[in-house]
GROMACS .gro file of C-alpha atoms in nm:
model
  289
    1UNK     CA    1   0.000  -0.013  -0.014
    2UNK     CA    2   0.141   0.323  -0.075
    3UNK     CA    3   0.227   0.543   0.218
    4UNK     CA    4   0.356   0.877   0.321
    5UNK     CA    5   0.646   0.930   0.089
    6UNK     CA    6   0.455   0.763  -0.190
    7UNK     CA    7   0.176   0.966  -0.136
    8UNK     CA    8   0.361   1.286  -0.104
    9UNK     CA    9   0.536   1.178  -0.412
   10UNK     CA   10   0.219   1.168  -0.585
   11UNK     CA   11   0.088   1.498  -0.473
   12UNK     CA   12   0.421   1.667  -0.565
   13UNK     CA   13   0.351   1.545  -0.929
   14UNK     CA   14   0.005   1.662  -0.922
   15UNK     CA   15   0.121   2.009  -0.826
   16UNK     CA   16   0.373   2.014  -1.118
   17UNK     CA   17   0.163   1.875  -1.385
   18UNK     CA   18  -0.186   1.939  -1.324
   19UNK     CA   19  -0.266   2.243  -1.116
   20UNK     CA   20  -0.435   2.510  -1.310
   21UNK     CA   21  -0.599   2.257  -1.515
   22UNK     CA   22  -0.976   2.220  -1.599
   23UNK     CA   23  -1.149   1.899  -1.560
   24UNK     CA   24  -1.322   1.854  -1.875
   25UNK     CA   25  -1.463   1.521  -1.799
   26UNK     CA   26  -1.455   1.214  -1.557
   27UNK     CA   27  -1.505   0.819  -1.687
   28UNK     CA   28  -1.501   0.519  -1.439
   29UNK     CA   29  -1.583   0.161  -1.484
   30UNK     CA   30  -1.568   0.102  -1.093
   31UNK     CA   31  -1.922  -0.059  -0.982
   32UNK     CA   32  -1.961  -0.248  -0.663
   33UNK     CA   33  -2.283  -0.364  -0.521
   34UNK     CA   34  -2.106  -0.342  -0.169
   35UNK     CA   35  -2.053   0.046  -0.221
   36UNK     CA   36  -2.455   0.097  -0.287
   37UNK     CA   37  -2.556   0.414  -0.115
   38UNK     CA   38  -2.190   0.497   0.027
   39UNK     CA   39  -2.033   0.851  -0.086
   40UNK     CA   40  -1.746   0.715  -0.359
   41UNK     CA   41  -1.763   0.644  -0.725
   42UNK     CA   42  -1.802   0.281  -0.675
   43UNK     CA   43  -2.144   0.373  -0.648
   44UNK     CA   44  -2.330   0.478  -0.978
   45UNK     CA   45  -2.565   0.726  -0.824
   46UNK     CA   46  -2.310   0.892  -0.637
   47UNK     CA   47  -2.068   0.870  -0.952
   48UNK     CA   48  -2.335   1.077  -1.184
   49UNK     CA   49  -2.344   1.357  -0.892
   50UNK     CA   50  -1.948   1.330  -0.885
   51UNK     CA   51  -1.920   1.390  -1.265
   52UNK     CA   52  -2.188   1.692  -1.264
   53UNK     CA   53  -1.980   1.860  -0.984
   54UNK     CA   54  -1.626   1.852  -1.088
   55UNK     CA   55  -1.696   1.909  -1.458
   56UNK     CA   56  -1.563   2.247  -1.536
   57UNK     CA   57  -1.382   2.296  -1.206
   58UNK     CA   58  -1.022   2.408  -1.199
   59UNK     CA   59  -0.789   2.199  -1.010
   60UNK     CA   60  -0.634   2.463  -0.754
   61UNK     CA   61  -0.357   2.241  -0.582
   62UNK     CA   62  -0.300   1.889  -0.462
   63UNK     CA   63  -0.224   1.841  -0.076
   64UNK     CA   64  -0.185   1.517   0.142
   65UNK     CA   65  -0.324   1.410   0.460
   66UNK     CA   66  -0.232   1.079   0.594
   67UNK     CA   67  -0.234   0.842   0.312
   68UNK     CA   68  -0.513   1.052   0.128
   69UNK     CA   69  -0.450   1.266  -0.192
   70UNK     CA   70  -0.648   1.576  -0.156
   71UNK     CA   71  -0.744   1.770  -0.515
   72UNK     CA   72  -0.889   2.112  -0.442
   73UNK     CA   73  -1.115   2.255  -0.670
   74UNK     CA   74  -1.248   2.595  -0.772
   75UNK     CA   75  -1.594   2.536  -0.682
   76UNK     CA   76  -1.523   2.494  -0.328
   77UNK     CA   77  -1.487   2.111  -0.308
   78UNK     CA   78  -1.224   1.888  -0.288
   79UNK     CA   79  -1.194   1.535  -0.452
   80UNK     CA   80  -1.050   1.298  -0.185
   81UNK     CA   81  -0.847   0.984  -0.319
   82UNK     CA   82  -0.718   0.708  -0.123
   83UNK     CA   83  -0.514   0.457  -0.334
   84UNK     CA   84  -0.534   0.182  -0.098
   85UNK     CA   85  -0.320  -0.136  -0.186
   86UNK     CA   86  -0.225  -0.128  -0.548
   87UNK     CA   87  -0.352   0.225  -0.670
   88UNK     CA   88  -0.144   0.521  -0.825
   89UNK     CA   89  -0.222   0.807  -1.013
   90UNK     CA   90  -0.101   0.858  -1.375
   91UNK     CA   91  -0.091   1.135  -1.612
   92UNK     CA   92  -0.063   1.100  -1.980
   93UNK     CA   93  -0.306   0.984  -2.216
   94UNK     CA   94  -0.519   0.652  -2.174
   95UNK     CA   95  -0.781   0.474  -2.320
   96UNK     CA   96  -1.104   0.370  -2.169
   97UNK     CA   97  -1.075   0.008  -2.072
   98UNK     CA   98  -0.737  -0.001  -2.057
   99UNK     CA   99  -0.573  -0.265  -1.830
  100UNK     CA  100  -0.586  -0.156  -1.451
  101UNK     CA  101  -0.727   0.153  -1.534
  102UNK     CA  102  -1.050   0.223  -1.363
  103UNK     CA  103  -1.100   0.617  -1.349
  104UNK     CA  104  -1.029   0.873  -1.593
  105UNK     CA  105  -0.986   1.252  -1.545
  106UNK     CA  106  -1.001   1.433  -1.896
  107UNK     CA  107  -0.805   1.763  -1.872
  108UNK     CA  108  -0.805   2.104  -2.043
  109UNK     CA  109  -0.481   2.028  -2.209
  110UNK     CA  110  -0.564   1.743  -2.358
  111UNK     CA  111  -0.409   1.505  -2.125
  112UNK     CA  112  -0.531   1.285  -1.853
  113UNK     CA  113  -0.519   1.210  -1.514
  114UNK     CA  114  -0.587   0.795  -1.470
  115UNK     CA  115  -0.615   0.578  -1.154
  116UNK     CA  116  -0.459   0.275  -1.211
  117UNK     CA  117  -0.582   0.004  -0.955
  118UNK     CA  118  -0.499  -0.354  -0.995
  119UNK     CA  119  -0.714  -0.467  -0.680
  120UNK     CA  120  -0.965  -0.207  -0.744
  121UNK     CA  121  -0.959  -0.137  -0.361
  122UNK     CA  122  -0.902   0.268  -0.442
  123UNK     CA  123  -1.156   0.526  -0.280
  124UNK     CA  124  -1.255   0.835  -0.471
  125UNK     CA  125  -1.506   1.077  -0.315
  126UNK     CA  126  -1.609   1.448  -0.315
  127UNK     CA  127  -1.620   1.666  -0.002
  128UNK     CA  128  -1.699   2.042   0.061
  129UNK     CA  129  -1.346   2.176   0.105
  130UNK     CA  130  -1.431   2.368   0.438
  131UNK     CA  131  -1.579   2.039   0.607
  132UNK     CA  132  -1.282   1.831   0.506
  133UNK     CA  133  -1.111   1.826   0.861
  134UNK     CA  134  -1.468   1.706   1.013
  135UNK     CA  135  -1.519   1.433   0.742
  136UNK     CA  136  -1.535   1.081   0.834
  137UNK     CA  137  -1.225   1.044   0.624
  138UNK     CA  138  -0.984   1.298   0.832
  139UNK     CA  139  -1.123   1.379   1.148
  140UNK     CA  140  -0.984   1.067   1.360
  141UNK     CA  141  -0.633   1.089   1.200
  142UNK     CA  142  -0.313   1.155   1.422
  143UNK     CA  143  -0.074   1.409   1.354
  144UNK     CA  144   0.158   1.421   1.059
  145UNK     CA  145   0.508   1.305   1.149
  146UNK     CA  146   0.691   1.539   0.921
  147UNK     CA  147   0.531   1.853   1.077
  148UNK     CA  148   0.780   2.113   1.195
  149UNK     CA  149   0.596   2.114   1.554
  150UNK     CA  150   0.596   1.758   1.591
  151UNK     CA  151   0.870   1.677   1.880
  152UNK     CA  152   0.995   1.341   1.996
  153UNK     CA  153   0.785   1.429   2.317
  154UNK     CA  154   0.474   1.443   2.090
  155UNK     CA  155   0.570   1.143   1.935
  156UNK     CA  156   0.629   0.983   2.261
  157UNK     CA  157   0.259   1.099   2.381
  158UNK     CA  158   0.089   0.982   2.080
  159UNK     CA  159   0.255   0.646   2.117
  160UNK     CA  160   0.190   0.620   2.481
  161UNK     CA  161  -0.211   0.628   2.387
  162UNK     CA  162  -0.188   0.279   2.302
  163UNK     CA  163   0.083   0.224   2.570
  164UNK     CA  164  -0.044  -0.143   2.627
  165UNK     CA  165  -0.029  -0.175   2.249
  166UNK     CA  166   0.258  -0.380   2.054
  167UNK     CA  167   0.468  -0.105   1.893
  168UNK     CA  168   0.447  -0.239   1.529
  169UNK     CA  169   0.047  -0.201   1.472
  170UNK     CA  170   0.058   0.094   1.689
  171UNK     CA  171   0.292   0.276   1.453
  172UNK     CA  172   0.065   0.163   1.181
  173UNK     CA  173  -0.254   0.273   1.359
  174UNK     CA  174  -0.369   0.595   1.147
  175UNK     CA  175  -0.535   0.762   1.473
  176UNK     CA  176  -0.207   0.754   1.652
  177UNK     CA  177   0.029   0.890   1.352
  178UNK     CA  178  -0.094   0.973   1.018
  179UNK     CA  179   0.081   0.806   0.705
  180UNK     CA  180   0.310   0.533   0.843
  181UNK     CA  181   0.239   0.174   0.718
  182UNK     CA  182   0.429  -0.188   0.689
  183UNK     CA  183   0.711  -0.083   0.496
  184UNK     CA  184   0.827   0.227   0.708
  185UNK     CA  185   0.729   0.108   1.062
  186UNK     CA  186   0.983  -0.190   0.974
  187UNK     CA  187   1.228   0.064   0.879
  188UNK     CA  188   1.178   0.266   1.191
  189UNK     CA  189   1.236  -0.013   1.415
  190UNK     CA  190   1.524  -0.169   1.231
  191UNK     CA  191   1.728   0.160   1.252
  192UNK     CA  192   1.635   0.223   1.631
  193UNK     CA  193   1.705  -0.150   1.749
  194UNK     CA  194   1.307  -0.186   1.858
  195UNK     CA  195   1.166  -0.534   1.850
  196UNK     CA  196   0.787  -0.514   1.671
  197UNK     CA  197   0.642  -0.717   1.945
  198UNK     CA  198   0.754  -0.480   2.228
  199UNK     CA  199   0.480  -0.345   2.437
  200UNK     CA  200   0.458   0.048   2.412
  201UNK     CA  201   0.531   0.131   2.756
  202UNK     CA  202   0.834  -0.069   2.813
  203UNK     CA  203   1.006   0.128   2.528
  204UNK     CA  204   1.247   0.361   2.706
  205UNK     CA  205   1.259   0.719   2.621
  206UNK     CA  206   1.627   0.680   2.461
  207UNK     CA  207   1.469   0.433   2.208
  208UNK     CA  208   1.185   0.636   2.159
  209UNK     CA  209   1.401   0.936   2.053
  210UNK     CA  210   1.595   0.671   1.797
  211UNK     CA  211   1.274   0.605   1.663
  212UNK     CA  212   1.159   0.919   1.612
  213UNK     CA  213   1.505   1.070   1.442
  214UNK     CA  214   1.480   0.738   1.208
  215UNK     CA  215   1.128   0.785   1.147
  216UNK     CA  216   1.169   1.172   1.001
  217UNK     CA  217   1.502   1.113   0.828
  218UNK     CA  218   1.364   0.780   0.628
  219UNK     CA  219   1.008   0.940   0.561
  220UNK     CA  220   1.205   1.235   0.404
  221UNK     CA  221   1.477   1.013   0.241
  222UNK     CA  222   1.218   0.804   0.077
  223UNK     CA  223   1.023   1.142  -0.073
  224UNK     CA  224   1.380   1.286  -0.187
  225UNK     CA  225   1.429   0.956  -0.413
  226UNK     CA  226   1.052   0.878  -0.521
  227UNK     CA  227   0.915   0.625  -0.277
  228UNK     CA  228   0.912   0.264  -0.281
  229UNK     CA  229   0.802   0.104  -0.585
  230UNK     CA  230   0.886  -0.248  -0.497
  231UNK     CA  231   0.497  -0.324  -0.563
  232UNK     CA  232   0.262  -0.166  -0.790
  233UNK     CA  233   0.336   0.205  -0.706
  234UNK     CA  234   0.475   0.466  -0.931
  235UNK     CA  235   0.506   0.834  -0.965
  236UNK     CA  236   0.262   1.008  -1.206
  237UNK     CA  237   0.470   0.972  -1.492
  238UNK     CA  238   0.468   0.598  -1.441
  239UNK     CA  239   0.840   0.607  -1.325
  240UNK     CA  240   0.960   0.401  -1.037
  241UNK     CA  241   1.074   0.518  -0.688
  242UNK     CA  242   1.399   0.384  -0.551
  243UNK     CA  243   1.340   0.356  -0.181
  244UNK     CA  244   1.286  -0.054  -0.223
  245UNK     CA  245   1.669  -0.068  -0.304
  246UNK     CA  246   1.760   0.073   0.055
  247UNK     CA  247   1.517  -0.105   0.299
  248UNK     CA  248   1.706  -0.296   0.568
  249UNK     CA  249   1.443  -0.503   0.703
  250UNK     CA  250   1.119  -0.484   0.499
  251UNK     CA  251   1.143  -0.769   0.228
  252UNK     CA  252   1.471  -0.900   0.347
  253UNK     CA  253   1.336  -1.206   0.498
  254UNK     CA  254   1.594  -1.482   0.552
  255UNK     CA  255   1.911  -1.226   0.457
  256UNK     CA  256   2.179  -1.176   0.656
  257UNK     CA  257   2.102  -0.805   0.873
  258UNK     CA  258   2.330  -0.512   0.740
  259UNK     CA  259   2.353  -0.368   1.065
  260UNK     CA  260   2.739  -0.288   1.127
  261UNK     CA  261   2.855  -0.616   1.315
  262UNK     CA  262   2.566  -0.762   1.352
  263UNK     CA  263   2.559  -1.139   1.286
  264UNK     CA  264   2.169  -1.182   1.275
  265UNK     CA  265   1.929  -1.277   0.976
  266UNK     CA  266   1.603  -1.081   0.903
  267UNK     CA  267   1.312  -1.257   1.005
  268UNK     CA  268   0.955  -1.242   0.934
  269UNK     CA  269   0.652  -1.288   1.160
  270UNK     CA  270   0.281  -1.176   1.170
  271UNK     CA  271   0.139  -0.925   1.416
  272UNK     CA  272  -0.240  -0.814   1.404
  273UNK     CA  273  -0.247  -0.980   1.076
  274UNK     CA  274   0.053  -0.778   0.909
  275UNK     CA  275   0.405  -0.879   0.830
  276UNK     CA  276   0.682  -0.758   1.042
  277UNK     CA  277   1.034  -0.792   0.923
  278UNK     CA  278   1.321  -0.751   1.199
  279UNK     CA  279   1.665  -0.869   1.318
  280UNK     CA  280   1.634  -1.088   1.616
  281UNK     CA  281   1.998  -0.987   1.723
  282UNK     CA  282   2.023  -0.624   1.736
  283UNK     CA  283   1.610  -0.565   1.795
  284UNK     CA  284   1.606  -0.857   2.066
  285UNK     CA  285   1.400  -0.717   2.367
  286UNK     CA  286   1.595  -0.651   2.657
  287UNK     CA  287   1.272  -0.706   2.866
  288UNK     CA  288   1.008  -0.936   2.829
  289UNK     CA  289   0.739  -0.783   2.586
   0.00000   0.00000   0.00000
């Protein structure tokens, strides 16, 4: 699933290529009976209203909140796109019914903004811009980890809201901190030397500081190199990011740990239904979980 760096990479591309353009038309072949009556374009009645509302509107700019892409329009509304597990936005020229393309925004410069979505899990909806922060999609999200005023002390406070929880799923809980998922939680914990099963309240402040520093450094670096494209993610020009070439834990099951002087091998376990990759040597807990 695209996480904070991948979503931010997409937002950066949108601001470069589609800001200031007018939406001329919208097409989708999304449809699911499961989504009947729900406010997203997989419901045909909602899509009709969506299409009417966005045609003729200018794209004022793009921003990100957690893993959500926000396209602000000139008509006081915002398109919210969550790429979910396999989605990515692509800018160029695309044909209706192209493989994996399930929504296309036709733009005033003759180009299109297409949503590629192999597993068809992505969400596209429309929200009044002045109601974004109170919408069901955004109102319960935790703070952004790269905000200037987000200190390690605030990071610790957020984690302690789930003090009895295991650190790996707590880091991925979007109500605690926004934007972190499977890849970056593994990398943070590897760099900080924290076992993914460690109970939050048992992590000493020194380790919290290391996790915080690792989080900021890793997220910023991944944005700089275009995110992780090990799976389906591509930027809006269809190009791969490079962070998958620099991971130390995620995806390295069975390999020797790359930490200097560590003789461990990366192990993978399941925690709360999600995979966790870690080194059982330098991430070994000093106390019981």
